[in-house]
PDB file of C-alpha atoms in Angstrom:
ATOM      1  CA  UNK A   1     -42.669 -42.778  66.457  1.00 69.00           C
ATOM      2  CA  UNK A   2     -43.146 -44.665  63.021  1.00 72.00           C
ATOM      3  CA  UNK A   3     -46.889 -43.796  63.454  1.00 71.00           C
ATOM      4  CA  UNK A   4     -45.424 -40.217  63.662  1.00 69.00           C
ATOM      5  CA  UNK A   5     -43.138 -40.051  61.479  1.00 66.00           C
ATOM      6  CA  UNK A   6     -45.567 -41.288  58.782  1.00 68.00           C
ATOM      7  CA  UNK A   7     -48.141 -38.520  59.672  1.00 65.00           C
ATOM      8  CA  UNK A   8     -45.748 -36.151  59.550  1.00 70.00           C
ATOM      9  CA  UNK A   9     -44.698 -37.403  55.837  1.00 64.00           C
ATOM     10  CA  UNK A  10     -48.246 -37.186  55.018  1.00 69.00           C
ATOM     11  CA  UNK A  11     -48.647 -33.851  56.304  1.00 68.00           C
ATOM     12  CA  UNK A  12     -45.780 -32.591  54.275  1.00 64.00           C
ATOM     13  CA  UNK A  13     -46.846 -34.350  51.494  1.00 61.00           C
ATOM     14  CA  UNK A  14     -50.222 -32.533  51.481  1.00 63.00           C
ATOM     15  CA  UNK A  15     -49.105 -29.106  52.023  1.00 67.00           C
ATOM     16  CA  UNK A  16     -46.734 -29.520  48.696  1.00 66.00           C
ATOM     17  CA  UNK A  17     -49.738 -30.902  46.999  1.00 63.00           C
ATOM     18  CA  UNK A  18     -51.635 -28.287  47.986  1.00 64.00           C
ATOM     19  CA  UNK A  19     -48.861 -25.522  47.300  1.00 70.00           C
ATOM     20  CA  UNK A  20     -48.375 -27.158  43.645  1.00 66.00           C
ATOM     21  CA  UNK A  21     -52.188 -27.436  43.602  1.00 60.00           C
ATOM     22  CA  UNK A  22     -52.398 -23.238  43.919  1.00 66.00           C
ATOM     23  CA  UNK A  23     -49.466 -22.755  41.507  1.00 66.00           C
ATOM     24  CA  UNK A  24     -50.679 -24.369  39.048  1.00 61.00           C
ATOM     25  CA  UNK A  25     -54.032 -22.668  39.645  1.00 69.00           C
ATOM     26  CA  UNK A  26     -52.524 -19.449  39.878  1.00 76.00           C
ATOM     27  CA  UNK A  27     -50.368 -20.085  36.825  1.00 77.00           C
ATOM     28  CA  UNK A  28     -53.539 -21.435  34.824  1.00 75.00           C
ATOM     29  CA  UNK A  29     -55.953 -18.653  35.629  1.00 69.00           C
ATOM     30  CA  UNK A  30     -52.950 -15.801  34.490  1.00 82.00           C
ATOM     31  CA  UNK A  31     -53.030 -17.652  31.113  1.00 87.00           C
ATOM     32  CA  UNK A  32     -56.337 -17.745  30.846  1.00 81.00           C
ATOM     33  CA  UNK A  33     -56.560 -14.202  31.649  1.00 87.00           C
ATOM     34  CA  UNK A  34     -53.919 -13.917  29.283  1.00 89.00           C
ATOM     35  CA  UNK A  35     -55.770 -15.780  26.354  1.00 92.00           C
ATOM     36  CA  UNK A  36     -59.155 -13.874  27.286  1.00 92.00           C
ATOM     37  CA  UNK A  37     -57.378 -10.678  26.735  1.00 92.00           C
ATOM     38  CA  UNK A  38     -55.487 -11.476  22.954  1.00 92.00           C
ATOM     39  CA  UNK A  39     -58.740 -12.742  22.096  1.00 94.00           C
ATOM     40  CA  UNK A  40     -60.680  -9.684  23.367  1.00 94.00           C
ATOM     41  CA  UNK A  41     -58.234  -6.868  21.419  1.00 94.00           C
ATOM     42  CA  UNK A  42     -58.246  -9.318  18.344  1.00 94.00           C
ATOM     43  CA  UNK A  43     -62.080  -9.224  18.214  1.00 94.00           C
ATOM     44  CA  UNK A  44     -61.967  -5.581  18.900  1.00 95.00           C
ATOM     45  CA  UNK A  45     -59.265  -5.049  15.979  1.00 95.00           C
ATOM     46  CA  UNK A  46     -61.683  -7.708  13.367  1.00 94.00           C
ATOM     47  CA  UNK A  47     -64.225  -4.592  14.107  1.00 94.00           C
ATOM     48  CA  UNK A  48     -62.373  -1.595  13.818  1.00 95.00           C
ATOM     49  CA  UNK A  49     -60.471  -3.853  10.204  1.00 94.00           C
ATOM     50  CA  UNK A  50     -64.175  -2.798   8.784  1.00 94.00           C
ATOM     51  CA  UNK A  51     -63.497   0.932   9.173  1.00 93.00           C
ATOM     52  CA  UNK A  52     -60.075   0.303   7.625  1.00 93.00           C
ATOM     53  CA  UNK A  53     -61.306  -0.961   4.507  1.00 93.00           C
ATOM     54  CA  UNK A  54     -64.357   1.573   4.446  1.00 93.00           C
ATOM     55  CA  UNK A  55     -61.580   4.394   4.372  1.00 91.00           C
ATOM     56  CA  UNK A  56     -59.513   2.628   1.732  1.00 91.00           C
ATOM     57  CA  UNK A  57     -62.567   2.682  -0.529  1.00 90.00           C
ATOM     58  CA  UNK A  58     -62.990   6.314   0.005  1.00 87.00           C
ATOM     59  CA  UNK A  59     -59.941   7.124  -1.137  1.00 85.00           C
ATOM     60  CA  UNK A  60     -60.689   8.168  -4.880  1.00 78.00           C
ATOM     61  CA  UNK A  61     -57.087  10.276  -5.243  1.00 80.00           C
ATOM     62  CA  UNK A  62     -54.309   9.413  -7.763  1.00 82.00           C
ATOM     63  CA  UNK A  63     -51.933   9.479  -4.964  1.00 92.00           C
ATOM     64  CA  UNK A  64     -51.310   6.998  -1.845  1.00 94.00           C
ATOM     65  CA  UNK A  65     -49.011   8.815   0.887  1.00 93.00           C
ATOM     66  CA  UNK A  66     -48.653   7.917   4.047  1.00 89.00           C
ATOM     67  CA  UNK A  67     -48.814  11.233   5.164  1.00 88.00           C
ATOM     68  CA  UNK A  68     -52.310  11.063   3.615  1.00 90.00           C
ATOM     69  CA  UNK A  69     -54.893  12.720   5.897  1.00 89.00           C
ATOM     70  CA  UNK A  70     -57.178  10.073   5.116  1.00 89.00           C
ATOM     71  CA  UNK A  71     -54.531   7.354   6.424  1.00 91.00           C
ATOM     72  CA  UNK A  72     -53.970   9.474   9.891  1.00 91.00           C
ATOM     73  CA  UNK A  73     -54.332   7.634  13.375  1.00 95.00           C
ATOM     74  CA  UNK A  74     -58.031   7.036  14.534  1.00 95.00           C
ATOM     75  CA  UNK A  75     -59.297   6.403  18.017  1.00 96.00           C
ATOM     76  CA  UNK A  76     -62.284   3.635  18.561  1.00 97.00           C
ATOM     77  CA  UNK A  77     -63.742   3.317  22.196  1.00 96.00           C
ATOM     78  CA  UNK A  78     -65.171  -0.116  23.464  1.00 95.00           C
ATOM     79  CA  UNK A  79     -66.218   0.821  26.736  1.00 94.00           C
ATOM     80  CA  UNK A  80     -68.180  -2.389  27.274  1.00 92.00           C
ATOM     81  CA  UNK A  81     -64.948  -4.189  27.222  1.00 92.00           C
ATOM     82  CA  UNK A  82     -62.663  -1.790  28.542  1.00 93.00           C
ATOM     83  CA  UNK A  83     -60.691  -0.980  25.465  1.00 96.00           C
ATOM     84  CA  UNK A  84     -59.173   1.574  23.174  1.00 97.00           C
ATOM     85  CA  UNK A  85     -58.214   0.915  19.598  1.00 97.00           C
ATOM     86  CA  UNK A  86     -55.881   3.625  18.032  1.00 97.00           C
ATOM     87  CA  UNK A  87     -56.032   1.985  14.020  1.00 96.00           C
ATOM     88  CA  UNK A  88     -53.208   3.612  11.749  1.00 96.00           C
ATOM     89  CA  UNK A  89     -53.233   3.005   7.810  1.00 96.00           C
ATOM     90  CA  UNK A  90     -49.832   2.644   6.089  1.00 95.00           C
ATOM     91  CA  UNK A  91     -49.611   2.419   2.309  1.00 95.00           C
ATOM     92  CA  UNK A  92     -46.855  -0.259   1.075  1.00 95.00           C
ATOM     93  CA  UNK A  93     -45.760  -1.174  -2.166  1.00 97.00           C
ATOM     94  CA  UNK A  94     -42.302   0.840  -1.117  1.00 97.00           C
ATOM     95  CA  UNK A  95     -39.571  -1.687  -1.367  1.00 98.00           C
ATOM     96  CA  UNK A  96     -38.125  -4.076  -4.470  1.00 98.00           C
ATOM     97  CA  UNK A  97     -41.025  -6.705  -4.691  1.00 97.00           C
ATOM     98  CA  UNK A  98     -39.294  -9.899  -4.105  1.00 97.00           C
ATOM     99  CA  UNK A  99     -42.219 -12.330  -4.923  1.00 97.00           C
ATOM    100  CA  UNK A 100     -42.648  -9.971  -8.529  1.00 97.00           C
ATOM    101  CA  UNK A 101     -38.932 -10.346  -9.794  1.00 97.00           C
ATOM    102  CA  UNK A 102     -39.079 -12.449 -12.453  1.00 97.00           C
ATOM    103  CA  UNK A 103     -41.407 -12.392 -15.899  1.00 97.00           C
ATOM    104  CA  UNK A 104     -44.145 -15.067 -16.258  1.00 95.00           C
ATOM    105  CA  UNK A 105     -41.972 -17.796 -17.118  1.00 95.00           C
ATOM    106  CA  UNK A 106     -40.589 -17.605 -13.369  1.00 95.00           C
ATOM    107  CA  UNK A 107     -37.178 -17.356 -14.417  1.00 95.00           C
ATOM    108  CA  UNK A 108     -36.380 -14.165 -16.290  1.00 96.00           C
ATOM    109  CA  UNK A 109     -35.600 -11.451 -14.192  1.00 97.00           C
ATOM    110  CA  UNK A 110     -37.508  -8.210 -15.296  1.00 97.00           C
ATOM    111  CA  UNK A 111     -35.775  -5.688 -17.136  1.00 96.00           C
ATOM    112  CA  UNK A 112     -36.934  -2.622 -15.018  1.00 96.00           C
ATOM    113  CA  UNK A 113     -35.868  -4.616 -11.860  1.00 97.00           C
ATOM    114  CA  UNK A 114     -32.632  -5.354 -12.935  1.00 97.00           C
ATOM    115  CA  UNK A 115     -30.386  -2.227 -12.261  1.00 97.00           C
ATOM    116  CA  UNK A 116     -32.443  -1.932  -8.493  1.00 98.00           C
ATOM    117  CA  UNK A 117     -31.920  -5.376  -8.065  1.00 98.00           C
ATOM    118  CA  UNK A 118     -28.015  -5.307  -8.329  1.00 98.00           C
ATOM    119  CA  UNK A 119     -27.589  -2.123  -6.570  1.00 98.00           C
ATOM    120  CA  UNK A 120     -29.487  -3.478  -3.359  1.00 98.00           C
ATOM    121  CA  UNK A 121     -26.575  -5.934  -3.072  1.00 98.00           C
ATOM    122  CA  UNK A 122     -23.916  -3.361  -3.555  1.00 97.00           C
ATOM    123  CA  UNK A 123     -25.157  -1.606  -0.906  1.00 97.00           C
ATOM    124  CA  UNK A 124     -25.845  -4.466   1.652  1.00 97.00           C
ATOM    125  CA  UNK A 125     -21.941  -5.646   0.757  1.00 96.00           C
ATOM    126  CA  UNK A 126     -23.110  -8.574  -0.680  1.00 97.00           C
ATOM    127  CA  UNK A 127     -22.729  -8.503  -4.017  1.00 96.00           C
ATOM    128  CA  UNK A 128     -21.623 -12.314  -4.287  1.00 95.00           C
ATOM    129  CA  UNK A 129     -25.248 -13.463  -3.165  1.00 97.00           C
ATOM    130  CA  UNK A 130     -27.017 -11.358  -6.214  1.00 97.00           C
ATOM    131  CA  UNK A 131     -27.282 -14.249  -8.889  1.00 96.00           C
ATOM    132  CA  UNK A 132     -27.251 -17.160  -6.040  1.00 96.00           C
ATOM    133  CA  UNK A 133     -30.399 -15.325  -4.608  1.00 97.00           C
ATOM    134  CA  UNK A 134     -32.009 -15.713  -7.837  1.00 97.00           C
ATOM    135  CA  UNK A 135     -31.374 -18.890  -8.330  1.00 97.00           C
ATOM    136  CA  UNK A 136     -32.859 -19.507  -4.852  1.00 97.00           C
ATOM    137  CA  UNK A 137     -35.911 -17.783  -5.649  1.00 97.00           C
ATOM    138  CA  UNK A 138     -36.796 -18.601  -9.598  1.00 96.00           C
ATOM    139  CA  UNK A 139     -38.975 -21.475 -10.383  1.00 94.00           C
ATOM    140  CA  UNK A 140     -36.599 -23.719 -12.451  1.00 91.00           C
ATOM    141  CA  UNK A 141     -33.713 -25.983 -11.583  1.00 91.00           C
ATOM    142  CA  UNK A 142     -30.659 -24.628 -14.244  1.00 91.00           C
ATOM    143  CA  UNK A 143     -28.021 -22.527 -12.739  1.00 93.00           C
ATOM    144  CA  UNK A 144     -27.567 -19.208 -13.983  1.00 92.00           C
ATOM    145  CA  UNK A 145     -24.158 -18.227 -14.724  1.00 89.00           C
ATOM    146  CA  UNK A 146     -22.112 -17.315 -11.494  1.00 88.00           C
ATOM    147  CA  UNK A 147     -24.949 -18.537  -9.326  1.00 88.00           C
ATOM    148  CA  UNK A 148     -25.749 -22.411  -8.784  1.00 87.00           C
ATOM    149  CA  UNK A 149     -28.744 -24.214  -7.943  1.00 91.00           C
ATOM    150  CA  UNK A 150     -29.359 -26.806  -5.201  1.00 92.00           C
ATOM    151  CA  UNK A 151     -31.428 -29.258  -4.487  1.00 91.00           C
ATOM    152  CA  UNK A 152     -32.767 -27.594  -0.788  1.00 92.00           C
ATOM    153  CA  UNK A 153     -33.537 -24.240  -2.700  1.00 95.00           C
ATOM    154  CA  UNK A 154     -37.120 -22.851  -2.648  1.00 95.00           C
ATOM    155  CA  UNK A 155     -37.891 -22.484  -6.456  1.00 95.00           C
ATOM    156  CA  UNK A 156     -41.008 -20.518  -5.170  1.00 95.00           C
ATOM    157  CA  UNK A 157     -42.152 -17.048  -4.063  1.00 95.00           C
ATOM    158  CA  UNK A 158     -41.105 -16.466  -0.690  1.00 96.00           C
ATOM    159  CA  UNK A 159     -43.743 -16.641   2.527  1.00 96.00           C
ATOM    160  CA  UNK A 160     -41.764 -14.621   4.823  1.00 96.00           C
ATOM    161  CA  UNK A 161     -38.613 -12.458   4.403  1.00 96.00           C
ATOM    162  CA  UNK A 162     -37.036 -14.551   6.819  1.00 96.00           C
ATOM    163  CA  UNK A 163     -36.628 -17.904   4.361  1.00 97.00           C
ATOM    164  CA  UNK A 164     -33.892 -15.840   2.704  1.00 97.00           C
ATOM    165  CA  UNK A 165     -31.676 -17.190   5.920  1.00 97.00           C
ATOM    166  CA  UNK A 166     -31.480 -20.373   3.834  1.00 96.00           C
ATOM    167  CA  UNK A 167     -29.426 -18.854   0.968  1.00 97.00           C
ATOM    168  CA  UNK A 168     -26.055 -20.269   1.219  1.00 95.00           C
ATOM    169  CA  UNK A 169     -24.318 -17.290   2.466  1.00 95.00           C
ATOM    170  CA  UNK A 170     -26.415 -15.093   3.871  1.00 97.00           C
ATOM    171  CA  UNK A 171     -26.541 -13.914   7.508  1.00 97.00           C
ATOM    172  CA  UNK A 172     -28.596 -12.050   9.614  1.00 96.00           C
ATOM    173  CA  UNK A 173     -25.992  -9.165   9.240  1.00 96.00           C
ATOM    174  CA  UNK A 174     -26.499  -8.931   5.972  1.00 97.00           C
ATOM    175  CA  UNK A 175     -30.240  -9.306   6.073  1.00 97.00           C
ATOM    176  CA  UNK A 176     -30.816  -6.656   8.956  1.00 96.00           C
ATOM    177  CA  UNK A 177     -27.831  -4.253   8.344  1.00 95.00           C
ATOM    178  CA  UNK A 178     -24.676  -4.043  10.047  1.00 91.00           C
ATOM    179  CA  UNK A 179     -21.542  -1.344  10.982  1.00 89.00           C
ATOM    180  CA  UNK A 180     -24.082   1.385   9.612  1.00 89.00           C
ATOM    181  CA  UNK A 181     -25.052  -0.155   6.114  1.00 93.00           C
ATOM    182  CA  UNK A 182     -28.812  -1.148   5.827  1.00 95.00           C
ATOM    183  CA  UNK A 183     -29.610  -4.706   5.236  1.00 97.00           C
ATOM    184  CA  UNK A 184     -31.791  -6.683   2.661  1.00 98.00           C
ATOM    185  CA  UNK A 185     -35.292  -5.739   5.049  1.00 97.00           C
ATOM    186  CA  UNK A 186     -34.599  -2.243   4.272  1.00 97.00           C
ATOM    187  CA  UNK A 187     -34.832  -2.652   0.697  1.00 98.00           C
ATOM    188  CA  UNK A 188     -37.440  -5.835  -0.210  1.00 98.00           C
ATOM    189  CA  UNK A 189     -40.632  -6.344   0.698  1.00 97.00           C
ATOM    190  CA  UNK A 190     -43.269  -9.392  -0.005  1.00 97.00           C
ATOM    191  CA  UNK A 191     -45.952  -6.772   0.115  1.00 95.00           C
ATOM    192  CA  UNK A 192     -46.499  -5.457  -2.991  1.00 96.00           C
ATOM    193  CA  UNK A 193     -48.108  -5.456  -6.862  1.00 94.00           C
ATOM    194  CA  UNK A 194     -44.622  -5.440  -8.312  1.00 97.00           C
ATOM    195  CA  UNK A 195     -44.189  -1.411  -8.506  1.00 97.00           C
ATOM    196  CA  UNK A 196     -42.958   0.556  -6.195  1.00 98.00           C
ATOM    197  CA  UNK A 197     -44.752   3.555  -5.240  1.00 97.00           C
ATOM    198  CA  UNK A 198     -42.618   6.547  -4.845  1.00 97.00           C
ATOM    199  CA  UNK A 199     -44.296   8.068  -2.560  1.00 96.00           C
ATOM    200  CA  UNK A 200     -44.047   5.680   0.215  1.00 97.00           C
ATOM    201  CA  UNK A 201     -40.646   4.225  -0.705  1.00 97.00           C
ATOM    202  CA  UNK A 202     -37.506   5.440   1.648  1.00 97.00           C
ATOM    203  CA  UNK A 203     -34.640   7.169   0.451  1.00 97.00           C
ATOM    204  CA  UNK A 204     -32.224   3.864   0.548  1.00 97.00           C
ATOM    205  CA  UNK A 205     -34.601   2.156  -2.176  1.00 98.00           C
ATOM    206  CA  UNK A 206     -35.446   5.770  -3.967  1.00 97.00           C
ATOM    207  CA  UNK A 207     -31.580   5.900  -4.262  1.00 97.00           C
ATOM    208  CA  UNK A 208     -30.943   2.517  -5.619  1.00 97.00           C
ATOM    209  CA  UNK A 209     -33.497   3.055  -8.297  1.00 97.00           C
ATOM    210  CA  UNK A 210     -32.324   3.075 -12.457  1.00 96.00           C
ATOM    211  CA  UNK A 211     -31.672   6.685 -13.142  1.00 94.00           C
ATOM    212  CA  UNK A 212     -32.080   8.155  -9.535  1.00 94.00           C
ATOM    213  CA  UNK A 213     -29.368   8.868  -6.657  1.00 93.00           C
ATOM    214  CA  UNK A 214     -28.982   9.773  -3.105  1.00 93.00           C
ATOM    215  CA  UNK A 215     -29.063  13.404  -3.709  1.00 94.00           C
ATOM    216  CA  UNK A 216     -32.338  13.019  -6.314  1.00 94.00           C
ATOM    217  CA  UNK A 217     -33.999  10.726  -3.460  1.00 96.00           C
ATOM    218  CA  UNK A 218     -33.845  13.324  -1.151  1.00 95.00           C
ATOM    219  CA  UNK A 219     -35.433  15.627  -3.820  1.00 94.00           C
ATOM    220  CA  UNK A 220     -38.112  13.444  -4.173  1.00 95.00           C
ATOM    221  CA  UNK A 221     -39.097  12.897  -0.597  1.00 95.00           C
ATOM    222  CA  UNK A 222     -38.886  16.872  -0.365  1.00 94.00           C
ATOM    223  CA  UNK A 223     -40.850  17.386  -3.159  1.00 94.00           C
ATOM    224  CA  UNK A 224     -43.781  14.247  -2.155  1.00 94.00           C
ATOM    225  CA  UNK A 225     -43.838  15.602   1.458  1.00 93.00           C
ATOM    226  CA  UNK A 226     -45.107  19.285   0.003  1.00 92.00           C
ATOM    227  CA  UNK A 227     -47.762  17.378  -2.338  1.00 92.00           C
ATOM    228  CA  UNK A 228     -47.683  13.852  -3.050  1.00 94.00           C
ATOM    229  CA  UNK A 229     -46.657  12.853  -6.933  1.00 95.00           C
ATOM    230  CA  UNK A 230     -49.748  11.805  -8.535  1.00 94.00           C
ATOM    231  CA  UNK A 231     -48.060  11.038 -12.208  1.00 93.00           C
ATOM    232  CA  UNK A 232     -44.458  10.675 -13.703  1.00 92.00           C
ATOM    233  CA  UNK A 233     -44.818  14.234 -15.583  1.00 92.00           C
ATOM    234  CA  UNK A 234     -44.650  15.280 -11.587  1.00 93.00           C
ATOM    235  CA  UNK A 235     -40.575  13.911 -11.085  1.00 90.00           C
ATOM    236  CA  UNK A 236     -40.004  15.456 -14.877  1.00 90.00           C
ATOM    237  CA  UNK A 237     -40.958  18.771 -13.828  1.00 90.00           C
ATOM    238  CA  UNK A 238     -38.650  18.599 -10.845  1.00 90.00           C
ATOM    239  CA  UNK A 239     -35.834  21.201 -11.156  1.00 87.00           C
ATOM    240  CA  UNK A 240     -32.630  19.304 -11.732  1.00 86.00           C
ATOM    241  CA  UNK A 241     -34.572  15.999 -12.493  1.00 90.00           C
ATOM    242  CA  UNK A 242     -32.535  14.225 -15.494  1.00 90.00           C
ATOM    243  CA  UNK A 243     -34.848  13.478 -18.204  1.00 88.00           C
ATOM    244  CA  UNK A 244     -33.631  10.437 -19.324  1.00 90.00           C
ATOM    245  CA  UNK A 245     -34.648   8.823 -16.080  1.00 92.00           C
ATOM    246  CA  UNK A 246     -38.333   9.200 -16.671  1.00 92.00           C
ATOM    247  CA  UNK A 247     -38.162   6.152 -19.033  1.00 92.00           C
ATOM    248  CA  UNK A 248     -36.104   4.291 -17.546  1.00 93.00           C
ATOM    249  CA  UNK A 249     -38.538   4.157 -14.308  1.00 94.00           C
ATOM    250  CA  UNK A 250     -42.292   4.323 -16.476  1.00 92.00           C
ATOM    251  CA  UNK A 251     -42.171   0.235 -15.910  1.00 94.00           C
ATOM    252  CA  UNK A 252     -41.344   0.137 -12.248  1.00 96.00           C
ATOM    253  CA  UNK A 253     -42.869   3.316 -10.658  1.00 96.00           C
ATOM    254  CA  UNK A 254     -45.903   3.899  -9.470  1.00 96.00           C
ATOM    255  CA  UNK A 255     -47.563   6.198  -7.098  1.00 96.00           C
ATOM    256  CA  UNK A 256     -50.377   4.301  -5.528  1.00 94.00           C
ATOM    257  CA  UNK A 257     -50.493   1.127  -3.164  1.00 95.00           C
ATOM    258  CA  UNK A 258     -52.063  -1.979  -4.015  1.00 94.00           C
ATOM    259  CA  UNK A 259     -51.238  -3.140  -0.415  1.00 96.00           C
ATOM    260  CA  UNK A 260     -51.418  -1.512   3.247  1.00 96.00           C
ATOM    261  CA  UNK A 261     -50.643  -2.330   6.368  1.00 96.00           C
ATOM    262  CA  UNK A 262     -53.305  -1.722   8.943  1.00 96.00           C
ATOM    263  CA  UNK A 263     -51.851  -1.392  12.818  1.00 97.00           C
ATOM    264  CA  UNK A 264     -54.230  -1.595  15.704  1.00 97.00           C
ATOM    265  CA  UNK A 265     -53.337  -0.661  19.227  1.00 97.00           C
ATOM    266  CA  UNK A 266     -55.211  -2.051  21.807  1.00 97.00           C
ATOM    267  CA  UNK A 267     -55.277  -0.121  25.075  1.00 97.00           C
ATOM    268  CA  UNK A 268     -56.779  -1.848  27.864  1.00 96.00           C
ATOM    269  CA  UNK A 269     -57.795  -0.085  31.527  1.00 93.00           C
ATOM    270  CA  UNK A 270     -54.195  -1.064  33.058  1.00 94.00           C
ATOM    271  CA  UNK A 271     -52.448   0.757  30.238  1.00 94.00           C
ATOM    272  CA  UNK A 272     -51.306  -2.570  28.533  1.00 95.00           C
ATOM    273  CA  UNK A 273     -50.828  -2.435  25.161  1.00 96.00           C
ATOM    274  CA  UNK A 274     -51.427  -5.228  22.585  1.00 96.00           C
ATOM    275  CA  UNK A 275     -50.776  -4.672  19.049  1.00 96.00           C
ATOM    276  CA  UNK A 276     -52.043  -6.369  15.687  1.00 94.00           C
ATOM    277  CA  UNK A 277     -51.239  -5.503  12.433  1.00 94.00           C
ATOM    278  CA  UNK A 278     -53.031  -6.743   9.151  1.00 93.00           C
ATOM    279  CA  UNK A 279     -52.054  -6.669   5.409  1.00 91.00           C
TER     280      UNK A 279
END
C-alpha cells in the first residue's frame, strides 16, 4: 500500500509539474510573440519616420495647419512582415508652453504669457494654484507674493505634464477637467517653441489669449479652416477683429510649428493595431 501510495504521489507530482511547465511554456511563447510583434511595429515605424522627416522638409509654406494636405494620412505596406503602417502628422505648438513660461532668468514670467496664464487657471476653476504653480516651476527658491516655496518643488522644466500632480492642492480633476469644465491638459503643453500656432490652437486656448474671447476664437477657427493664417495681418483684416488685440498677440502668436507629433498605426494581418507616436 505504501508503495502504491508513493507511486500515486509521484504520478500526481509529475502530472502537476508537466501541466505547470506547459502553462509556463505557453505564457513564455505568447510573451515572446508579443515582444516580437512590438519590435516589428517599432522597426517599421522607424523606417516610416524618415518619410515624415522628408515631408516636413518639403513644406515651404508660411503656415502649418492640421488640415494641410501634406500632413494627411499616408499608408505604407510592408508585405515581407505582413503589416500596413498608417502615418499622420500633426503640427503642435498649439497650447500654453509650460516649459517656456519664463524669461532667461528662469523666474520672471514672460509678459505675453501673463494674461493667458491667469485666464487658464480661471477656466479650470483653480485660481488658488496659479502662483503656487509658478513657484513650483521657476528656477529659484524665493516665494512669490501669494505663492510659497517648498523643499520638494521641482524648480525645473517639466518632463511630463503629470508632474503637475506634485503641486500642493493639485487634483486629477483639475488636470483632466470635471463637470463639463476643461482641465490643464486642454490648455498647456510641453511640446512648444514658446509661441502658440494660431492655426493649430484649439478654441479653448484661443479664447484665453490676451485681446481674444470665445466669440473671436470661433471666428479664427472658421477663417483658418477656409485658408490657413500666414501673418498677423490675416487676423487684423478679419471683419470685427479688434485692432488693439494685434499688438497684444505679436510676441506670442505664430502661424508655423516647430514641434510635430507623428502617429503610426501599425496594422497586422489579424487586424491588431499597435500605435506609436513620435514628437
